[in-house]
Amino acid sequence: MSLKEKFERIVGADHVSDGAAERYVYSRDMTENPPRTPQLIVMPSTTEEVQQIVRLANEERVPLVPFATGQSVGGLTIPQVNDAVIVDLKRMNKILDVDEEGMYMVVEPGVTFGHVRKYLDENHPGLRYTYAISSPFTSVIANALLQGLCDLSTRYGAMAEFINGLEAVLPTGEIVRVGSAILGDDNWFGRYPLPDLVGLFTGWQGMTGIVTKMALQLWPKKPFTRHFALFTFGDFMTTDLLKQIVRADLADDAGALSFSVVKGLIGMPAPIEAIEGEPDYGTFLTLSGVTSLVLDEKVRLLERMVNSSKVKEPKNLLIPFEAVARLMSEEAYGWVDFPSDSFKQLTEYDGLTWMGTYIHTKNWGEALFKGRKIVEKYGYELMAFLKPMKGMHFCEFKFIIRFERDDENLKRVRQCNNELLDLALDLKAIPYKTPVWSAKKLHERADPNFIELVRRIRDLLDPHGIMNPGRWGL
Amino acid sequence: MTSDESVIEQWLHSCVRCSNCKYVFREYSPSCPSGEHFGFETYYASGRIWLAQALYKGELEWEVSLLDPIFACTTCGNCESQCLAPHSEHIVDMIEELRARAVQEIGGLPSHIRFRENVVQYHNPYGAEHHNRNLVETYGLPLQAETVYFVGCTSNYRETQIRDATISVLKKAGVDFTVVDEYCCCSPLIRTGQLDPVNEAAQHNADAIRAAGAKRIITSCSGCYRTLSRDYPKLGVDLGVEVVHITQLLKELIDKGAIVPKQTEHRKIITWHDPCHLGRAMGIYDAPRDVISKLPVDLVEMETTRENAWCCGGGGGAKAAYNDWSVETARTRIEQALRTGAELIVSACPFCTRNLRDGSSEDGPPVIDLTELVDRFI
Ligand SMILES: Cc1cc2nc3c(=O)[nH]c(=O)nc-3n(C[C@H](O)[C@H](O)[C@H](O)COP(=O)(O)OP(=O)(O)OC[C@H]3O[C@@H](n4cnc5c(N)ncnc54)[C@H](O)[C@@H]3O)c2cc1C
Ligand code: SF4
Ligand code: SF4
């Protein structure tokens, strides 16, 4: 029996393909990372099917690559070895439970931000999840596993923080749970006090098993919310002001964008050039309170901080979002209400990439200041995106590049991202959602014992090396 | 199409595969009948665009395993409504060009080839005996008239109740009309990339319409309407007259009092299915609703309507080549209709009517054409 037939016996013939079309489309993504063609694509619909796939892969020594929607913007679903089998998880798309009292949901890997949003609005209108600026149709599990950032990250940190527990099929085929649900269903309240084995799966880019369920924290919607747009000048002055605002616990979310991105939001066509004298950054701020009084007080403090900043930079400007919406369009509310709605301008071409990192707060401004020079040198639009993380314990920055995927551009984008990564590593930033080339550069500078530990854990969990081999430069 | 411009080439560097086309924007319900059923990335608009680009650039060789992802698409255009990228309005054009290239390179699907041969031999895709001109005698129509009713093959050879209701309404309204020796408008061929016979048939239709001395054409088929209005000009075929869909004409006739719907005591609950060719392709959403609002019925809309309407599953050659999936798609639409509590499902495309009926259960609400509904009340 051929390998394809064996997979067909597990998931049904309609859910396995070795067609030239599928093998092509799953061999690449929108980034500059080089494609590699898989031998098969399989689409399981249950944990048990995933388990059988993994067991078969072990017997046959077949490399597996988990795939949710292929939108990591890091080439993370592109096989790194030949003859890989892509495990497309989109049929596992159930929201299994929402626990109002424990404020969490249990979801399968094909569940996307959009679906969560709709489901909560319709069934649990008092609760919210955290939303990225990616298309609404990226996987919440994949994003949490990749420690991504969303519109509650300014307050609570990277998405992995939101994980209460998970169920996974290990590379050797066992189904395991980590977190409080080891005592059974309806009990996914948290990860502690236990050995925190969620960390065996987050940040591993699918090398340690296939996560089939995840419990994620939800949050009560704040009864009083206001949004503001803050326009600022200078990399250091901008980051200094954001640090103040976030340290004072004023903002639930503070996503700052190069002004070019703001111009794109209001419909300016590509390519967008920065104009002398315009603000460098536009930051969308979300403030909330349990009473209007609390909210008003936060607003007052915010205004005071921005006013004080005017001593150094008189052109800094804080405007209520109502004014933004009047100026731009009602659509503007979509950007703050559900940031996915604002990703439109990232769909300009067939290419999209970035070099994104988490970085020490002290190095944030310098990273932006030097990073923009690199982007300008390569002639790309200035599209920085930055976020204060976890109450200012750390920061995020990335430079977005949208581009046409022709040979010339691919080469140039690679060089630009390489230089940006060198800068980031010089400033001891940790790149996220790292493509292999980037992970390898990180290895060169990182504590070798850490890399060795990662390798040992991977080998222990995956003795036959079937899970996403070659990923993260291992 | 005859134009040498390649829409695939024009958009060779677009589509970031962001998945937005998979679901209704801000509604998050499925939009793509093909992707929803087959699941692989290749069965969504983005997959097809990437394939089209890859084949164009020579990154992929033509082979038969490509045929299903290329042809298992109803060309419903819902992806176009959801996509936010600059190429959004051209997705179906890209898919149709991809199909034309597939037909040239490796031949089309057998069921599509069959209806192409029928069009060539019998002037209709069903292989039915060509009899259009008989209608002139049957209905006592003039040889020349201001208005030509372009019947369309499905109304003429399969869903004849639509043809009959249309003729009845036109007569009751006192419209000066006739029918001509029409050949298939070739919508099924254009949608499935079989372009060779299209120009000749289109030219024949143009000549027949001109010979009838017509100033406008009425179609009761949304597919014919889209093809005559949108595709013929691209083919370089100038009909030289206005093309009007029956829903637009009905609105006009009601507005000017040429037909006056009777009011009844019992008002049925009905729901309206937007045909893809009429709605998304031609932007006509209000005319049928305006007509319905004048009838003694209560319209309850389905959860997906207008540019977001779930497709009936019948278009783009899907019914001929993938009947099970096509009917399953119709069943999804019927389930949406049932959730409205409708006693009747109304549309304005013989193809939709046929497929929605195939997707209905026997004891479910009947599926009828808007002309049939109007005819009942005048
Ligand atoms: C326009 C755009 C904007 C974006 N903005 C943001 C943003 O604001 N914040 C943010 O955090 N991200 C952002 N992203 C990235 C994206 O949302 C996330 O990285 C993401 O959700 C992962 O992508 P995915 O869901 O498609 O997973 P995939 O790309 O399919 O998978 C990502 C990785 O996880 C592995 N994996 C997937 N599922 C499983 C599983 N169940 N078990 C084990 N391993 C698994 C895969 O093997 C792969 O290594 C953006 C992306 C785009 C295209
Ligand atoms: S067709 Fe449009 S919506 Fe669909 S993936 Fe491509 S860019 Fe996104
Ligand atoms: S035209 Fe319809 S079936 Fe085809 S890809 Fe677009 S949404 Fe899917």
JSON list of N, CA, C and O in Angstrom, two decimals, chain A residues 247-268:
[
{"chain": "A", "resi": 247, "resn": "ARG", "atom": "N", "xyz": [3.55, 52.70, 31.47]},
{"chain": "A", "resi": 247, "resn": "ARG", "atom": "CA", "xyz": [3.96, 52.45, 32.86]},
{"chain": "A", "resi": 247, "resn": "ARG", "atom": "C", "xyz": [2.92, 52.97, 33.84]},
{"chain": "A", "resi": 247, "resn": "ARG", "atom": "O", "xyz": [2.75, 52.43, 34.92]},
{"chain": "A", "resi": 248, "resn": "ALA", "atom": "N", "xyz": [2.24, 54.04, 33.44]},
{"chain": "A", "resi": 248, "resn": "ALA", "atom": "CA", "xyz": [1.21, 54.60, 34.33]},
{"chain": "A", "resi": 248, "resn": "ALA", "atom": "C", "xyz": [-0.09, 53.79, 34.26]},
{"chain": "A", "resi": 248, "resn": "ALA", "atom": "O", "xyz": [-1.10, 54.16, 34.85]},
{"chain": "A", "resi": 249, "resn": "ASP", "atom": "N", "xyz": [-0.05, 52.72, 33.48]},
{"chain": "A", "resi": 249, "resn": "ASP", "atom": "CA", "xyz": [-1.20, 51.81, 33.40]},
{"chain": "A", "resi": 249, "resn": "ASP", "atom": "C", "xyz": [-2.43, 52.50, 32.80]},
{"chain": "A", "resi": 249, "resn": "ASP", "atom": "O", "xyz": [-3.55, 52.20, 33.20]},
{"chain": "A", "resi": 250, "resn": "LEU", "atom": "N", "xyz": [-2.19, 53.40, 31.86]},
{"chain": "A", "resi": 250, "resn": "LEU", "atom": "CA", "xyz": [-3.33, 54.13, 31.29]},
{"chain": "A", "resi": 250, "resn": "LEU", "atom": "C", "xyz": [-3.95, 53.39, 30.12]},
{"chain": "A", "resi": 250, "resn": "LEU", "atom": "O", "xyz": [-5.16, 53.50, 29.89]},
{"chain": "A", "resi": 251, "resn": "ALA", "atom": "N", "xyz": [-3.13, 52.65, 29.37]},
{"chain": "A", "resi": 251, "resn": "ALA", "atom": "CA", "xyz": [-3.64, 52.13, 28.10]},
{"chain": "A", "resi": 251, "resn": "ALA", "atom": "C", "xyz": [-3.76, 50.60, 28.12]},
{"chain": "A", "resi": 251, "resn": "ALA", "atom": "O", "xyz": [-2.88, 49.91, 28.60]},
{"chain": "A", "resi": 252, "resn": "ASP", "atom": "N", "xyz": [-4.89, 50.12, 27.59]},
{"chain": "A", "resi": 252, "resn": "ASP", "atom": "CA", "xyz": [-5.02, 48.66, 27.39]},
{"chain": "A", "resi": 252, "resn": "ASP", "atom": "C", "xyz": [-4.23, 48.25, 26.15]},
{"chain": "A", "resi": 252, "resn": "ASP", "atom": "O", "xyz": [-3.69, 47.16, 26.07]},
{"chain": "A", "resi": 253, "resn": "ASP", "atom": "N", "xyz": [-4.24, 49.14, 25.18]},
{"chain": "A", "resi": 253, "resn": "ASP", "atom": "CA", "xyz": [-3.53, 48.84, 23.95]},
{"chain": "A", "resi": 253, "resn": "ASP", "atom": "C", "xyz": [-2.88, 50.12, 23.44]},
{"chain": "A", "resi": 253, "resn": "ASP", "atom": "O", "xyz": [-3.45, 51.20, 23.54]},
{"chain": "A", "resi": 254, "resn": "ALA", "atom": "N", "xyz": [-1.67, 49.97, 22.92]},
{"chain": "A", "resi": 254, "resn": "ALA", "atom": "CA", "xyz": [-0.98, 51.10, 22.32]},
{"chain": "A", "resi": 254, "resn": "ALA", "atom": "C", "xyz": [-0.19, 50.58, 21.14]},
{"chain": "A", "resi": 254, "resn": "ALA", "atom": "O", "xyz": [0.93, 50.10, 21.29]},
{"chain": "A", "resi": 255, "resn": "GLY", "atom": "N", "xyz": [-0.80, 50.60, 19.99]},
{"chain": "A", "resi": 255, "resn": "GLY", "atom": "CA", "xyz": [-0.11, 50.12, 18.79]},
{"chain": "A", "resi": 255, "resn": "GLY", "atom": "C", "xyz": [0.35, 51.31, 17.98]},
{"chain": "A", "resi": 255, "resn": "GLY", "atom": "O", "xyz": [-0.45, 52.10, 17.51]},
{"chain": "A", "resi": 256, "resn": "ALA", "atom": "N", "xyz": [1.67, 51.43, 17.85]},
{"chain": "A", "resi": 256, "resn": "ALA", "atom": "CA", "xyz": [2.20, 52.59, 17.12]},
{"chain": "A", "resi": 256, "resn": "ALA", "atom": "C", "xyz": [2.65, 52.18, 15.73]},
{"chain": "A", "resi": 256, "resn": "ALA", "atom": "O", "xyz": [3.21, 51.10, 15.53]},
{"chain": "A", "resi": 257, "resn": "LEU", "atom": "N", "xyz": [2.37, 53.05, 14.79]},
{"chain": "A", "resi": 257, "resn": "LEU", "atom": "CA", "xyz": [2.67, 52.76, 13.38]},
{"chain": "A", "resi": 257, "resn": "LEU", "atom": "C", "xyz": [3.44, 53.92, 12.78]},
{"chain": "A", "resi": 257, "resn": "LEU", "atom": "O", "xyz": [3.18, 55.07, 13.13]},
{"chain": "A", "resi": 258, "resn": "SER", "atom": "N", "xyz": [4.36, 53.59, 11.87]},
{"chain": "A", "resi": 258, "resn": "SER", "atom": "CA", "xyz": [4.97, 54.69, 11.09]},
{"chain": "A", "resi": 258, "resn": "SER", "atom": "C", "xyz": [3.84, 55.48, 10.46]},
{"chain": "A", "resi": 258, "resn": "SER", "atom": "O", "xyz": [2.81, 54.91, 10.08]},
{"chain": "A", "resi": 259, "resn": "PHE", "atom": "N", "xyz": [4.06, 56.75, 10.28]},
{"chain": "A", "resi": 259, "resn": "PHE", "atom": "CA", "xyz": [2.98, 57.58, 9.74]},
{"chain": "A", "resi": 259, "resn": "PHE", "atom": "C", "xyz": [2.56, 57.11, 8.34]},
{"chain": "A", "resi": 259, "resn": "PHE", "atom": "O", "xyz": [1.41, 57.27, 7.94]},
{"chain": "A", "resi": 260, "resn": "SER", "atom": "N", "xyz": [3.51, 56.50, 7.61]},
{"chain": "A", "resi": 260, "resn": "SER", "atom": "CA", "xyz": [3.16, 55.96, 6.29]},
{"chain": "A", "resi": 260, "resn": "SER", "atom": "C", "xyz": [2.04, 54.94, 6.39]},
{"chain": "A", "resi": 260, "resn": "SER", "atom": "O", "xyz": [1.17, 54.87, 5.53]},
{"chain": "A", "resi": 261, "resn": "VAL", "atom": "N", "xyz": [2.07, 54.13, 7.46]},
{"chain": "A", "resi": 261, "resn": "VAL", "atom": "CA", "xyz": [1.02, 53.13, 7.62]},
{"chain": "A", "resi": 261, "resn": "VAL", "atom": "C", "xyz": [-0.32, 53.82, 7.88]},
{"chain": "A", "resi": 261, "resn": "VAL", "atom": "O", "xyz": [-1.35, 53.42, 7.36]},
{"chain": "A", "resi": 262, "resn": "VAL", "atom": "N", "xyz": [-0.26, 54.89, 8.65]},
{"chain": "A", "resi": 262, "resn": "VAL", "atom": "CA", "xyz": [-1.49, 55.64, 8.92]},
{"chain": "A", "resi": 262, "resn": "VAL", "atom": "C", "xyz": [-2.04, 56.19, 7.60]},
{"chain": "A", "resi": 262, "resn": "VAL", "atom": "O", "xyz": [-3.24, 56.13, 7.32]},
{"chain": "A", "resi": 263, "resn": "LYS", "atom": "N", "xyz": [-1.11, 56.69, 6.77]},
{"chain": "A", "resi": 263, "resn": "LYS", "atom": "CA", "xyz": [-1.56, 57.23, 5.48]},
{"chain": "A", "resi": 263, "resn": "LYS", "atom": "C", "xyz": [-2.16, 56.13, 4.61]},
{"chain": "A", "resi": 263, "resn": "LYS", "atom": "O", "xyz": [-3.14, 56.33, 3.90]},
{"chain": "A", "resi": 264, "resn": "GLY", "atom": "N", "xyz": [-1.59, 54.94, 4.72]},
{"chain": "A", "resi": 264, "resn": "GLY", "atom": "CA", "xyz": [-2.14, 53.80, 3.99]},
{"chain": "A", "resi": 264, "resn": "GLY", "atom": "C", "xyz": [-3.54, 53.46, 4.48]},
{"chain": "A", "resi": 264, "resn": "GLY", "atom": "O", "xyz": [-4.43, 53.13, 3.71]},
{"chain": "A", "resi": 265, "resn": "LEU", "atom": "N", "xyz": [-3.72, 53.59, 5.79]},
{"chain": "A", "resi": 265, "resn": "LEU", "atom": "CA", "xyz": [-5.04, 53.29, 6.37]},
{"chain": "A", "resi": 265, "resn": "LEU", "atom": "C", "xyz": [-6.12, 54.21, 5.82]},
{"chain": "A", "resi": 265, "resn": "LEU", "atom": "O", "xyz": [-7.26, 53.81, 5.64]},
{"chain": "A", "resi": 266, "resn": "ILE", "atom": "N", "xyz": [-5.72, 55.43, 5.55]},
{"chain": "A", "resi": 266, "resn": "ILE", "atom": "CA", "xyz": [-6.74, 56.35, 5.04]},
{"chain": "A", "resi": 266, "resn": "ILE", "atom": "C", "xyz": [-6.82, 56.31, 3.51]},
{"chain": "A", "resi": 266, "resn": "ILE", "atom": "O", "xyz": [-7.50, 57.11, 2.90]},
{"chain": "A", "resi": 267, "resn": "GLY", "atom": "N", "xyz": [-6.11, 55.35, 2.94]},
{"chain": "A", "resi": 267, "resn": "GLY", "atom": "CA", "xyz": [-6.34, 55.08, 1.52]},
{"chain": "A", "resi": 267, "resn": "GLY", "atom": "C", "xyz": [-5.26, 55.58, 0.57]},
{"chain": "A", "resi": 267, "resn": "GLY", "atom": "O", "xyz": [-5.44, 55.52, -0.64]},
{"chain": "A", "resi": 268, "resn": "MET", "atom": "N", "xyz": [-4.15, 56.08, 1.11]},
{"chain": "A", "resi": 268, "resn": "MET", "atom": "CA", "xyz": [-3.10, 56.53, 0.19]},
{"chain": "A", "resi": 268, "resn": "MET", "atom": "C", "xyz": [-2.51, 55.33, -0.56]},
{"chain": "A", "resi": 268, "resn": "MET", "atom": "O", "xyz": [-2.20, 54.31, 0.06]}
]
